[in-house]
């Protein structure tokens, strides 16, 4: 009798084991959610079955990747790659950052994105992050699995549930069907960080707002026998952070929204995992490896309990075979149609031309190239991409949906320095899009040393060939008398006031993905006031030199530098050829050897060629790069030495070079170059050591009667260098440096500045 009972119990246990279904639930927690990858890795390695997955926010992303047929190793590879950092920070993929659409560099450190409607009402876009790369990455990687499942999340590699939130009615939303990429994008839309997207006609936000640990959803939707719940959303601080509260308060809303897990939801039969993430915040994506390892370690620690409650085993070979069979059903990634919603026919025609839609079907590379061509322009960054599958044609459709448009942008910036070169910056940008894209911009600098106003209108046309027209008016005012050190009093101030005005028109065309070719013509009206001696007395009057006429030029350029100033990666290239036809009018002052008050006029024509190269190479925490500059010109001498030297091309290797009149670093023909060494002491703190050599082919020297002369036998090479610390902050660089120039008036200098020390180009450059 007893053997029969034992046999019966054995058969019951075996039947129960065969029928056990396991659901894995993953909480939100931003970067901390990467620990779920380590959990999945440990479960598969030890043959624990995973029949269902559910998740919120980053837990939803990991769950979605797993349900889409990715192995834990593949998910880990993505999370540890540079791709993740690029997606989170909104950086365009290398090779797809189209320089053609890039604006000129300006010193702003904050931008307000506004929507200006036809009644001139302004609405502020409160989203902080750029999501163009994240949106496309999710659309790309989830397109084929979504096509296999035909929009039914129960038909994925394993059934999936993803949590989202509907803010207006304050309800949680369970996503169980539809476009998989949209579902994953919706679940991690942290309010005020990412712009929400529409799913089934409703704007959805991060699921963690209402249900950050959806154990209850897994129970109701899947009815599993066992739930393994991994919660990474814990208290940020066990006690009040008195010493850090001022720094942390700016993130308080994000902490509030992302940390609402309730471990009490776990059933008594479930298995609750909580990786040790002490000291790690939801923003620590740079610690991805350690976070993943913490999830793995916690799962291994709890493995005896897991194996006790889950008797069934599923070998790695079985799982891999089933995953391969799922992924082998992937459809060819061909796109038959590009659809654009929320735009009129003229706007659709403009966008379609960027995708070369006359050739059908489009390959994925065609779509990727067209998308990044589009979103390289700030105006189109609000477009949301998705792929849907046509089961009849067996091809994909690429959809671009219009979200609330940011057509008015306000930039704020500037610099504060220990020399009197501080200034404030304001930039205004307005976009109008119909048959062509029109970008109107105005920027203003104000300070005692430098003032500027610039107005531009860029008209971008996408026809058989893509090009833009850009009329521009620029006013610059430089007062070198005011550029003194506010800490160290110097008696040898440079007495020079410069005003340059430019009105012109530029035409630009793209050359491949990385280059832009421009031709331009402009009318120039410059005015310089200066003395011809070292000291100015109260009775002296200044020389007044006026240059008027035209400049015509052509250039080829690219810029992939990782920062506006103090770059440590990427490259810059510029090659330009210019022709000048100007009239020089000199009204001598009392410091001139010419008779004061009697004008001198002369016609000046010359051609100038310029090449500038900058490139960096990174190895671990060390980055090094070269900076090269060569100028060749037949520029003539002007009427006196000072007028000639201030209008000669210059070499500007250091951050403050443009704020100094460095006579030894100006000539008509020269080659110069140097090496930049950047040591990353911390994540945002660099030590820079730079050195440069400048070799003029002919130097401009002053004759006995203030006349300019060319010394073609010069053998001297001039040196400039800098050593300093640079912290890259949200308001721009904070730099403290020791600078040196081989120059008779300015040699050693210590400069501390906060913000970007950048200016609009003078009219002769």
XYZ file of C-alpha atoms in Angstrom:
765
model
C 0.000 0.000 0.000
C 2.798 2.363 0.998
C 4.619 2.048 -2.406
C 1.361 2.997 -4.159
C 0.994 6.119 -1.994
C 4.582 7.136 -2.650
C 4.109 6.592 -6.391
C 0.937 8.686 -6.289
C 2.724 11.537 -4.463
C 5.632 11.388 -6.905
C 3.269 11.613 -9.883
C 1.436 14.555 -8.266
C 4.698 16.443 -7.689
C 5.853 15.708 -11.243
C 2.539 16.916 -12.667
C 2.723 20.064 -10.555
C 6.291 20.705 -11.684
C 5.367 20.287 -15.335
C 2.483 22.711 -14.877
C 4.402 25.388 -12.938
C 4.304 28.774 -14.622
C 6.721 31.488 -13.525
C 6.206 35.219 -13.938
C 9.064 37.661 -13.438
C 8.141 41.199 -12.348
C 10.617 44.080 -12.633
C 10.211 47.467 -10.973
C 11.135 50.891 -12.236
C 14.150 52.731 -10.915
C 15.917 54.370 -13.896
C 19.603 53.322 -13.943
C 19.044 50.994 -10.978
C 16.699 48.985 -13.210
C 19.747 47.607 -15.013
C 20.015 45.164 -12.097
C 17.132 43.239 -13.722
C 19.514 42.197 -16.497
C 21.736 40.453 -13.956
C 18.701 38.701 -12.459
C 17.592 37.347 -15.857
C 21.140 36.233 -16.581
C 21.342 34.257 -13.313
C 17.895 32.683 -13.763
C 18.690 31.401 -17.258
C 22.143 30.130 -16.292
C 20.559 28.031 -13.521
C 17.724 26.758 -15.733
C 14.908 28.567 -13.893
C 11.958 28.877 -16.315
C 10.610 32.304 -17.263
C 7.104 32.078 -18.720
C 5.856 35.662 -18.357
C 7.436 39.058 -17.775
C 5.971 42.350 -16.569
C 7.675 45.619 -15.801
C 7.567 49.342 -15.305
C 9.892 52.068 -16.586
C 13.427 50.603 -16.850
C 11.969 47.302 -15.632
C 9.554 47.514 -18.560
C 12.429 48.176 -20.967
C 14.361 45.119 -19.753
C 11.203 42.980 -19.731
C 10.342 44.168 -23.241
C 13.806 43.354 -24.572
C 13.581 39.863 -23.091
C 10.074 39.315 -24.504
C 11.349 40.551 -27.886
C 13.708 37.572 -28.084
C 16.928 39.085 -26.758
C 19.042 36.939 -24.485
C 20.245 38.381 -21.162
C 23.752 38.508 -22.652
C 22.494 40.561 -25.599
C 20.604 42.937 -23.300
C 23.710 43.306 -21.126
C 25.827 44.091 -24.176
C 23.458 46.913 -25.118
C 23.335 48.300 -21.584
C 27.130 48.342 -21.282
C 27.702 49.911 -24.696
C 28.131 53.571 -25.534
C 24.728 53.311 -27.229
C 22.857 53.461 -23.908
C 24.619 56.654 -22.822
C 23.908 58.179 -26.229
C 20.204 57.280 -26.068
C 19.764 58.587 -22.517
C 21.600 61.855 -23.245
C 19.997 62.435 -26.647
C 23.274 62.364 -28.571
C 23.025 61.537 -32.249
C 24.783 58.382 -33.394
C 28.304 58.826 -34.683
C 28.225 59.215 -38.441
C 24.635 60.477 -38.400
C 25.202 63.900 -36.845
C 24.668 65.898 -40.024
C 26.795 69.029 -39.911
C 24.727 70.641 -42.655
C 21.967 71.432 -40.141
C 24.230 72.513 -37.299
C 23.967 76.087 -36.013
C 26.962 78.303 -35.380
C 28.552 77.815 -31.969
C 27.198 80.219 -29.351
C 27.775 80.675 -25.597
C 24.322 79.624 -24.358
C 24.049 77.089 -21.541
C 20.271 76.848 -21.177
C 17.462 76.787 -23.737
C 13.752 77.323 -23.209
C 11.653 75.459 -25.783
C 8.413 77.298 -26.407
C 5.426 76.841 -28.670
C 4.184 80.047 -30.279
C 0.714 79.719 -31.821
C -1.107 81.894 -34.338
C -2.576 84.041 -31.530
C 0.948 84.702 -30.167
C 0.375 82.637 -27.044
C 3.506 80.998 -25.648
C 3.529 77.525 -24.074
C 6.614 76.189 -22.321
C 7.842 72.665 -23.060
C 8.972 71.371 -19.670
C 10.794 68.281 -20.985
C 14.470 68.326 -20.069
C 15.886 65.511 -22.196
C 16.343 65.105 -25.918
C 14.712 61.810 -26.947
C 15.381 61.605 -30.702
C 17.942 58.780 -30.472
C 16.060 56.839 -27.805
C 12.842 56.963 -29.838
C 14.486 55.630 -32.979
C 16.482 52.958 -31.137
C 13.334 51.516 -29.524
C 11.400 51.722 -32.797
C 14.218 49.938 -34.640
C 14.900 47.144 -32.160
C 11.240 46.356 -31.447
C 9.916 46.539 -35.027
C 10.596 42.928 -36.061
C 9.513 41.257 -32.779
C 6.344 43.357 -32.860
C 5.711 42.196 -36.429
C 6.129 38.534 -35.400
C 3.599 38.993 -32.582
C 1.218 40.948 -34.855
C 0.744 43.485 -32.091
C -0.278 40.893 -29.482
C 2.136 40.888 -26.534
C 1.013 37.350 -25.639
C 2.591 36.171 -28.901
C 6.082 37.462 -28.152
C 8.921 35.169 -27.104
C 7.264 35.232 -23.678
C 4.017 37.100 -22.881
C 4.607 40.654 -21.685
C 2.788 43.373 -19.758
C 4.112 46.911 -19.562
C 2.831 49.637 -17.238
C 2.131 53.238 -18.187
C 0.197 56.113 -16.616
C -2.533 58.383 -17.920
C -2.050 61.691 -16.129
C -5.318 63.478 -16.903
C -7.591 60.805 -15.403
C -4.891 59.653 -12.947
C -5.079 55.988 -13.905
C -2.580 53.237 -14.517
C -2.603 51.751 -18.010
C -1.724 48.121 -18.764
C -0.151 47.785 -22.206
C -0.801 44.284 -23.555
C -1.002 44.925 -27.304
C -0.045 47.388 -30.008
C 3.343 48.639 -31.125
C 6.011 47.205 -28.831
C 8.412 50.109 -29.355
C 5.691 52.600 -28.395
C 4.887 50.610 -25.252
C 8.504 50.629 -24.083
C 8.896 54.311 -24.891
C 5.707 55.140 -22.951
C 6.630 53.207 -19.820
C 9.784 55.241 -19.197
C 8.412 58.712 -19.983
C 9.336 60.338 -16.682
C 7.222 63.523 -16.380
C 9.205 66.727 -16.975
C 12.138 64.683 -18.300
C 10.927 63.049 -21.527
C 8.188 64.316 -23.816
C 5.131 62.001 -23.645
C 3.880 60.076 -26.677
C 0.400 59.094 -27.807
C -0.612 55.452 -27.499
C -4.143 54.602 -28.666
C -4.986 58.305 -28.781
C -3.827 59.137 -25.240
C -0.655 60.736 -23.947
C 1.044 58.272 -21.609
C 3.739 58.741 -18.994
C 6.014 56.541 -16.892
C 4.141 53.632 -15.346
C 5.960 54.238 -12.070
C 3.704 57.190 -11.331
C 0.886 54.813 -10.262
C 2.332 51.274 -10.261
C 6.077 50.925 -10.058
C 6.099 47.234 -9.073
C 3.251 45.538 -11.008
C 3.019 42.260 -9.099
C -0.781 42.592 -8.973
C -0.917 43.019 -12.751
C 1.153 39.856 -13.320
C -1.209 37.918 -11.002
C -4.384 39.105 -12.736
C -3.073 38.892 -16.290
C -1.072 35.651 -16.200
C -2.303 33.670 -13.159
C 1.206 32.243 -12.570
C 2.075 29.633 -9.988
C 5.172 31.512 -8.850
C 6.148 35.181 -9.078
C 9.749 36.315 -8.880
C 9.686 40.032 -8.138
C 12.818 42.141 -8.432
C 12.497 45.566 -6.820
C 15.249 48.141 -7.320
C 13.219 51.134 -6.221
C 14.178 51.845 -2.643
C 14.498 54.851 -0.393
C 17.114 57.239 -1.659
C 18.189 58.074 1.889
C 17.330 56.283 5.131
C 17.896 59.516 7.062
C 17.508 63.141 6.015
C 20.554 64.174 3.897
C 21.277 67.406 5.780
C 24.618 68.023 4.088
C 23.335 67.306 0.568
C 19.746 68.576 0.568
C 20.611 71.776 -1.329
C 22.198 69.748 -4.127
C 19.488 67.056 -4.197
C 16.419 69.267 -4.076
C 16.546 69.913 -7.834
C 15.989 66.152 -8.391
C 13.300 65.740 -5.763
C 10.422 65.494 -8.240
C 12.135 62.712 -10.171
C 12.849 60.821 -6.955
C 9.200 61.179 -5.983
C 7.950 59.846 -9.311
C 10.387 56.949 -9.683
C 10.369 55.415 -6.212
C 6.883 54.174 -5.363
C 7.291 50.402 -5.127
C 5.266 48.422 -2.598
C 7.032 45.149 -1.642
C 3.905 44.155 0.314
C 2.219 43.298 -2.973
C 4.292 40.118 -3.277
C 2.265 36.954 -2.461
C 3.607 34.709 0.285
C 4.391 32.040 -2.309
C 6.474 34.481 -4.334
C 10.176 35.242 -4.248
C 11.157 38.826 -3.500
C 14.557 40.039 -4.691
C 16.095 43.369 -3.727
C 19.634 43.895 -5.029
C 22.071 45.834 -2.871
C 22.183 49.224 -4.595
C 23.253 51.342 -1.660
C 24.982 54.507 -2.814
C 23.617 54.207 -6.362
C 20.991 56.591 -7.740
C 18.706 56.409 -10.726
C 21.086 58.665 -12.637
C 24.186 56.453 -12.355
C 24.131 54.929 -15.851
C 27.940 55.122 -15.831
C 27.882 52.356 -13.178
C 25.913 49.972 -15.414
C 28.310 47.018 -14.944
C 28.199 47.236 -11.149
C 24.411 47.571 -11.163
C 23.951 44.506 -13.411
C 26.339 42.537 -11.208
C 24.316 43.464 -8.126
C 21.182 41.920 -9.668
C 23.125 38.786 -10.535
C 24.617 38.505 -7.039
C 21.240 38.909 -5.313
C 19.676 36.216 -7.499
C 22.538 33.784 -6.824
C 22.216 34.482 -3.089
C 18.521 33.580 -3.194
C 18.978 30.632 -5.553
C 18.337 27.912 -2.925
C 14.907 29.410 -2.146
C 14.166 29.845 -5.852
C 15.030 26.220 -6.632
C 13.028 25.012 -3.663
C 9.866 26.796 -4.801
C 10.362 26.142 -8.521
C 10.968 22.460 -9.205
C 10.801 22.717 -12.995
C 14.032 23.228 -14.953
C 14.471 24.523 -18.486
C 17.900 23.953 -19.954
C 19.882 26.735 -21.603
C 19.806 24.749 -24.849
C 15.993 24.545 -24.769
C 15.660 28.297 -24.160
C 18.217 29.168 -26.852
C 16.495 26.871 -29.368
C 13.095 28.422 -28.664
C 14.557 31.932 -28.857
C 16.222 31.148 -32.186
C 12.990 29.765 -33.609
C 11.219 32.968 -32.573
C 13.876 35.267 -34.033
C 14.076 33.265 -37.260
C 10.559 34.442 -38.011
C 11.831 38.029 -38.381
C 10.623 39.723 -41.556
C 13.069 41.448 -43.896
C 13.514 45.060 -42.768
C 12.208 46.726 -45.935
C 10.025 49.846 -45.851
C 7.422 50.321 -48.564
C 5.940 53.572 -47.315
C 6.819 56.611 -45.206
C 3.734 58.179 -43.640
C 3.723 61.567 -41.940
C 0.861 62.626 -39.705
C 0.017 66.126 -38.503
C 1.503 67.930 -41.534
C 0.002 69.453 -44.659
C 0.832 68.227 -48.164
C 3.652 70.740 -48.676
C 5.299 69.793 -45.398
C 4.921 66.099 -46.183
C 6.532 66.598 -49.580
C 9.500 68.371 -47.953
C 10.019 65.555 -45.415
C 9.509 62.781 -47.953
C 12.262 64.166 -50.173
C 14.753 63.568 -47.362
C 13.919 59.842 -47.484
C 14.351 59.483 -51.255
C 10.931 57.823 -51.411
C 10.911 57.483 -55.218
C 12.920 54.286 -54.803
C 10.864 51.433 -53.373
C 11.228 49.586 -51.132
C 13.524 51.514 -48.845
C 16.137 49.682 -46.842
C 16.548 50.249 -43.137
C 19.738 52.241 -43.813
C 17.706 54.558 -46.083
C 15.237 55.167 -43.263
C 17.943 55.685 -40.676
C 19.791 58.136 -42.883
C 16.601 60.066 -43.659
C 15.490 60.180 -40.013
C 18.792 61.484 -38.709
C 19.033 63.944 -41.590
C 15.667 65.259 -40.446
C 16.225 65.421 -36.678
C 19.683 66.962 -37.028
C 17.665 70.150 -37.363
C 16.313 71.299 -33.987
C 12.865 71.990 -35.417
C 12.206 68.328 -36.294
C 13.350 66.863 -32.969
C 9.702 66.713 -31.851
C 8.783 64.143 -34.545
C 8.142 60.668 -33.138
C 9.185 57.587 -35.221
C 7.591 54.130 -35.288
C 7.430 51.072 -37.542
C 4.303 49.030 -38.317
C 4.154 45.823 -40.337
C 1.895 45.244 -43.331
C 1.105 41.532 -43.273
C -0.262 41.623 -46.857
C 2.737 43.292 -48.509
C 5.128 41.832 -45.947
C 6.949 45.122 -45.624
C 7.135 47.791 -42.955
C 5.682 51.276 -42.890
C 7.726 54.030 -41.245
C 5.538 56.532 -39.448
C 6.468 60.004 -38.262
C 3.995 61.579 -35.856
C 3.885 65.228 -34.939
C 4.043 66.102 -31.275
C 3.608 69.619 -29.807
C 6.026 71.693 -31.857
C 8.754 73.815 -30.292
C 8.867 76.597 -32.857
C 10.242 79.342 -30.582
C 13.433 78.953 -28.569
C 15.152 81.305 -26.158
C 18.828 80.800 -25.277
C 20.598 82.262 -22.269
C 24.316 82.256 -21.643
C 27.435 84.284 -21.182
C 30.633 84.316 -19.177
C 32.018 85.745 -15.929
C 35.804 86.171 -15.820
C 38.612 87.606 -13.710
C 39.460 89.849 -16.631
C 36.967 92.485 -17.628
C 35.728 90.401 -20.576
C 32.509 89.165 -18.982
C 29.296 89.411 -20.957
C 25.718 88.154 -21.137
C 24.163 86.346 -24.091
C 20.579 86.153 -25.324
C 19.491 84.163 -28.383
C 16.056 84.091 -30.025
C 14.979 81.496 -32.594
C 11.712 81.201 -34.495
C 10.815 78.497 -37.046
C 8.180 78.504 -39.746
C 7.620 75.377 -41.821
C 5.573 74.995 -44.989
C 7.053 74.502 -48.469
C 10.455 75.206 -46.939
C 11.831 75.507 -43.427
C 12.511 79.081 -42.327
C 14.664 79.712 -39.275
C 14.782 83.315 -38.035
C 17.368 84.016 -35.367
C 18.770 86.939 -33.421
C 21.469 86.956 -30.767
C 22.873 89.647 -28.515
C 26.036 89.924 -26.417
C 26.441 92.711 -23.900
C 29.459 93.575 -21.778
C 32.031 96.313 -21.291
C 34.623 94.583 -23.502
C 32.382 93.084 -26.184
C 28.935 93.883 -27.538
C 27.297 92.250 -30.529
C 23.999 91.934 -32.336
C 23.345 89.449 -35.116
C 20.209 88.760 -37.155
C 19.933 85.849 -39.596
C 17.269 84.105 -41.644
C 17.966 80.621 -42.946
C 15.703 79.368 -45.738
C 16.138 75.610 -46.121
C 14.926 74.022 -49.353
C 14.670 70.289 -50.050
C 14.195 69.694 -53.753
C 16.189 67.716 -56.286
C 19.172 69.080 -54.376
C 19.094 70.294 -50.786
C 20.479 73.775 -50.037
C 19.834 76.838 -47.915
C 19.938 80.598 -48.335
C 21.043 82.630 -45.325
C 20.955 86.435 -45.295
C 22.792 87.865 -42.290
C 23.529 91.170 -40.565
C 26.160 91.306 -37.819
C 27.408 94.128 -35.610
C 30.462 93.621 -33.366
C 32.021 96.129 -30.974
C 35.331 95.350 -29.238
C 36.837 97.720 -26.658
C 40.297 96.445 -25.733
C 40.771 99.299 -23.249
C 38.189 97.546 -21.045
C 39.803 94.108 -21.297
C 42.062 94.510 -18.275
C 42.547 92.045 -15.457
C 40.191 93.064 -12.647
C 42.573 91.537 -10.059
C 45.992 92.623 -11.351
C 46.262 96.286 -12.393
C 48.259 96.690 -15.603
C 49.436 100.067 -16.883
C 49.981 98.970 -20.489
C 46.346 98.711 -21.613
C 45.700 98.221 -25.311
C 44.053 101.372 -26.651
C 41.938 99.948 -29.438
C 38.233 100.191 -30.178
C 36.910 98.089 -33.031
C 33.530 98.139 -34.721
C 32.773 95.790 -37.568
C 29.541 95.521 -39.505
C 28.632 92.919 -42.037
C 25.605 92.365 -44.255
C 25.679 89.387 -46.541
C 24.153 86.294 -48.046
C 25.382 82.717 -47.724
C 24.410 79.591 -49.668
C 25.113 76.167 -48.192
C 24.842 72.605 -49.480
C 25.576 69.283 -47.743
C 28.617 67.293 -48.838
C 28.020 63.746 -47.667
C 26.921 63.328 -44.062
C 29.674 65.231 -42.296
C 30.579 68.246 -44.426
C 28.996 71.480 -45.568
C 30.089 73.620 -48.514
C 29.177 77.304 -48.445
C 29.635 80.293 -50.709
C 28.939 83.773 -49.443
C 29.228 87.422 -50.236
C 28.981 90.347 -47.859
C 29.319 94.101 -47.577
C 31.748 95.155 -44.846
C 31.951 98.447 -42.967
C 34.603 98.413 -40.241
C 35.891 101.208 -38.008
C 39.020 101.042 -35.822
C 40.223 103.674 -33.363
C 43.729 103.392 -31.922
C 46.942 105.136 -30.941
C 50.374 104.675 -32.487
C 52.313 104.693 -29.220
C 52.263 102.841 -25.915
C 50.760 105.563 -23.716
C 47.653 107.691 -24.245
C 47.474 111.165 -22.696
C 44.317 113.207 -22.274
C 45.130 115.604 -25.106
C 45.637 112.840 -27.710
C 43.124 112.043 -30.412
C 42.895 108.550 -31.897
C 43.557 107.442 -35.446
C 40.339 106.372 -37.160
C 40.678 103.667 -39.795
C 37.618 102.745 -41.861
C 37.401 99.737 -44.162
C 34.447 99.444 -46.532
C 33.809 97.129 -49.424
C 33.015 93.532 -50.288
C 34.182 90.077 -49.331
C 33.436 86.902 -51.330
C 34.297 83.431 -50.138
C 33.826 79.697 -50.302
C 34.506 77.121 -47.609
C 34.232 73.439 -46.718
C 33.776 72.573 -43.056
C 32.736 69.972 -40.493
C 32.502 69.851 -36.704
C 31.947 66.788 -34.516
C 33.657 68.117 -31.381
C 32.007 66.915 -28.196
C 31.953 70.356 -26.582
C 31.604 73.974 -27.650
C 34.778 74.824 -25.743
C 37.503 72.678 -24.163
C 36.711 69.683 -26.355
C 38.244 66.279 -25.667
C 36.744 64.274 -28.530
C 35.712 64.573 -32.157
C 37.186 66.670 -34.929
C 36.921 70.068 -36.594
C 37.926 70.968 -40.141
C 37.708 74.227 -42.056
C 39.149 75.140 -45.450
C 38.232 78.508 -46.932
C 39.203 80.818 -49.765
C 38.248 84.524 -49.639
C 38.598 87.557 -51.906
C 38.523 91.067 -50.420
C 37.922 94.317 -52.290
C 38.024 97.102 -49.710
C 38.686 100.808 -49.452
C 40.906 102.040 -46.638
C 40.161 105.500 -45.217
C 42.537 106.707 -42.519
C 41.951 109.850 -40.482
C 45.219 110.315 -38.549
C 45.127 111.411 -34.908
C 47.650 113.323 -32.864
C 49.793 110.231 -32.222
C 50.374 109.676 -35.943
C 53.353 110.808 -37.998
C 50.851 111.807 -40.671
C 49.252 115.227 -40.427
C 46.324 115.007 -38.004
C 42.919 115.522 -39.557
C 44.005 115.043 -43.177
C 42.396 111.843 -44.598
C 44.299 109.175 -46.499
C 42.461 106.855 -48.861
C 43.627 103.704 -50.679
C 42.096 100.737 -52.470
C 43.018 97.271 -51.111
C 42.429 93.886 -52.781
C 43.719 90.493 -51.724
C 43.065 86.746 -51.656
C 43.393 84.629 -48.541
C 43.318 80.866 -48.002
C 42.879 79.278 -44.576
C 42.968 75.696 -43.296
C 42.215 74.736 -39.673
C 42.332 71.169 -38.320
C 41.505 69.906 -34.832
C 41.149 66.254 -33.802
C 41.251 64.203 -30.596
C 42.171 60.629 -29.720
C 41.003 59.017 -26.477
C 42.635 56.231 -24.489
C 40.921 55.619 -21.162
C 41.047 58.753 -19.014
C 43.570 60.409 -21.339
C 42.617 62.267 -24.478
C 45.065 64.038 -26.761
C 44.631 66.014 -29.908
C 46.293 68.322 -32.381
C 45.340 71.802 -33.500
C 46.741 73.085 -36.808
C 46.210 76.426 -38.553
C 47.709 77.679 -41.808
C 46.985 80.943 -43.641
C 48.361 82.114 -46.981
C 47.545 85.550 -48.364
C 48.752 88.352 -50.614
C 47.195 90.948 -48.334
C 48.830 94.374 -48.792
C 50.211 96.621 -46.075
C 47.941 99.391 -44.855
C 48.882 103.026 -44.283
C 50.432 102.537 -40.847
C 51.694 99.710 -38.661
C 48.859 99.498 -36.133
C 46.184 99.590 -38.836
C 47.994 96.772 -40.629
C 48.581 94.521 -37.617
C 45.029 94.713 -36.248
C 43.595 93.728 -39.650
C 46.043 90.900 -40.286
C 44.943 87.271 -39.791
C 45.665 85.945 -36.299
C 46.311 82.669 -34.523
C 44.017 82.094 -31.532
C 45.109 78.906 -29.739
C 43.909 79.617 -26.174
C 40.532 80.470 -24.705
C 41.325 84.180 -24.262
C 43.392 84.744 -27.423
C 40.650 86.752 -29.126
C 40.490 89.163 -26.198
C 44.146 90.178 -26.583
C 46.031 92.044 -29.299
C 48.938 89.626 -29.728
C 51.202 91.303 -32.283
C 53.626 88.378 -32.521
C 50.763 86.025 -33.441
C 49.479 88.060 -36.424
C 50.808 87.963 -39.979
C 49.608 87.566 -43.556
C 51.226 84.154 -44.009
C 51.879 81.642 -41.250
C 51.680 78.048 -40.103
C 50.928 77.123 -36.505
C 50.052 74.064 -34.522
C 50.091 72.422 -31.158
C 49.157 69.466 -28.994
C 46.367 69.350 -26.442
C 46.510 66.907 -23.541
C 43.358 66.262 -21.515
C 43.391 64.145 -18.351
C 39.960 63.219 -16.951
C 40.509 63.522 -13.197
C 36.820 62.900 -12.516
C 33.732 62.487 -14.649
C 33.390 66.232 -15.305
C 36.771 67.536 -14.196
C 39.692 67.733 -16.624
C 43.289 68.826 -16.359
C 44.496 70.357 -19.635
C 48.075 70.911 -20.748
C 48.469 72.612 -24.124
C 51.424 73.897 -26.124
C 51.608 75.639 -29.538
C 54.239 76.901 -31.990
C 53.621 79.803 -34.376
C 55.843 80.398 -37.419
C 55.171 83.447 -39.608
C 56.615 83.317 -43.135
C 56.945 87.078 -42.962
C 56.433 89.227 -39.895
C 54.888 92.667 -39.841
C 57.228 95.148 -38.164
C 57.058 98.872 -37.531
C 59.385 101.210 -39.380
C 60.900 104.398 -37.971
C 57.917 106.504 -39.096
C 55.126 104.121 -38.018
C 55.070 102.608 -41.490
C 54.480 98.846 -41.729
C 57.227 96.675 -43.161
C 57.547 92.973 -43.962
C 60.474 91.057 -42.531
C 60.845 87.968 -44.716
C 64.015 86.780 -43.023
C 62.447 86.141 -39.643
C 63.768 82.999 -37.983
C 61.949 83.160 -34.674
C 59.195 80.734 -33.717
C 56.737 81.910 -31.082
C 55.320 79.751 -28.293
C 51.978 79.777 -26.478
C 50.812 77.411 -23.786
C 48.263 76.747 -21.103
C 47.887 74.581 -18.018
C 44.598 74.506 -16.196
C 41.644 72.777 -14.621
C 38.262 72.693 -16.354
C 35.031 71.556 -14.749
C 32.164 70.971 -17.191
C 29.031 72.175 -15.412
C 25.439 72.844 -16.421
C 26.285 76.531 -16.874
C 29.270 75.831 -19.078
C 32.958 75.322 -18.278
C 34.490 76.553 -15.025
C 38.133 77.066 -15.913
C 41.184 78.169 -13.941
C 44.294 78.375 -16.113
C 47.797 79.730 -16.331
C 48.412 81.089 -19.840
C 51.635 82.074 -21.584
C 52.285 83.928 -24.864
C 55.573 84.931 -26.510
C 54.368 88.518 -26.752
C 55.966 91.751 -25.585
C 52.796 93.148 -24.029
C 51.085 90.014 -22.687
C 53.141 87.077 -21.481
C 51.899 85.422 -18.306
C 48.302 85.516 -17.232
C 45.987 83.732 -14.829
C 42.374 83.453 -15.947
C 39.336 82.169 -14.101
C 36.091 82.116 -16.045
C 32.662 80.572 -15.642
C 30.674 80.039 -18.832
C 31.538 79.907 -22.512
C 34.086 82.471 -23.695
C 32.780 82.601 -27.281
C 32.107 85.454 -29.706
C 30.603 86.048 -33.140
C 33.223 85.971 -35.895
C 34.645 89.343 -37.007
C 33.766 90.400 -40.525
C 37.256 89.721 -41.923
C 37.263 86.080 -40.652
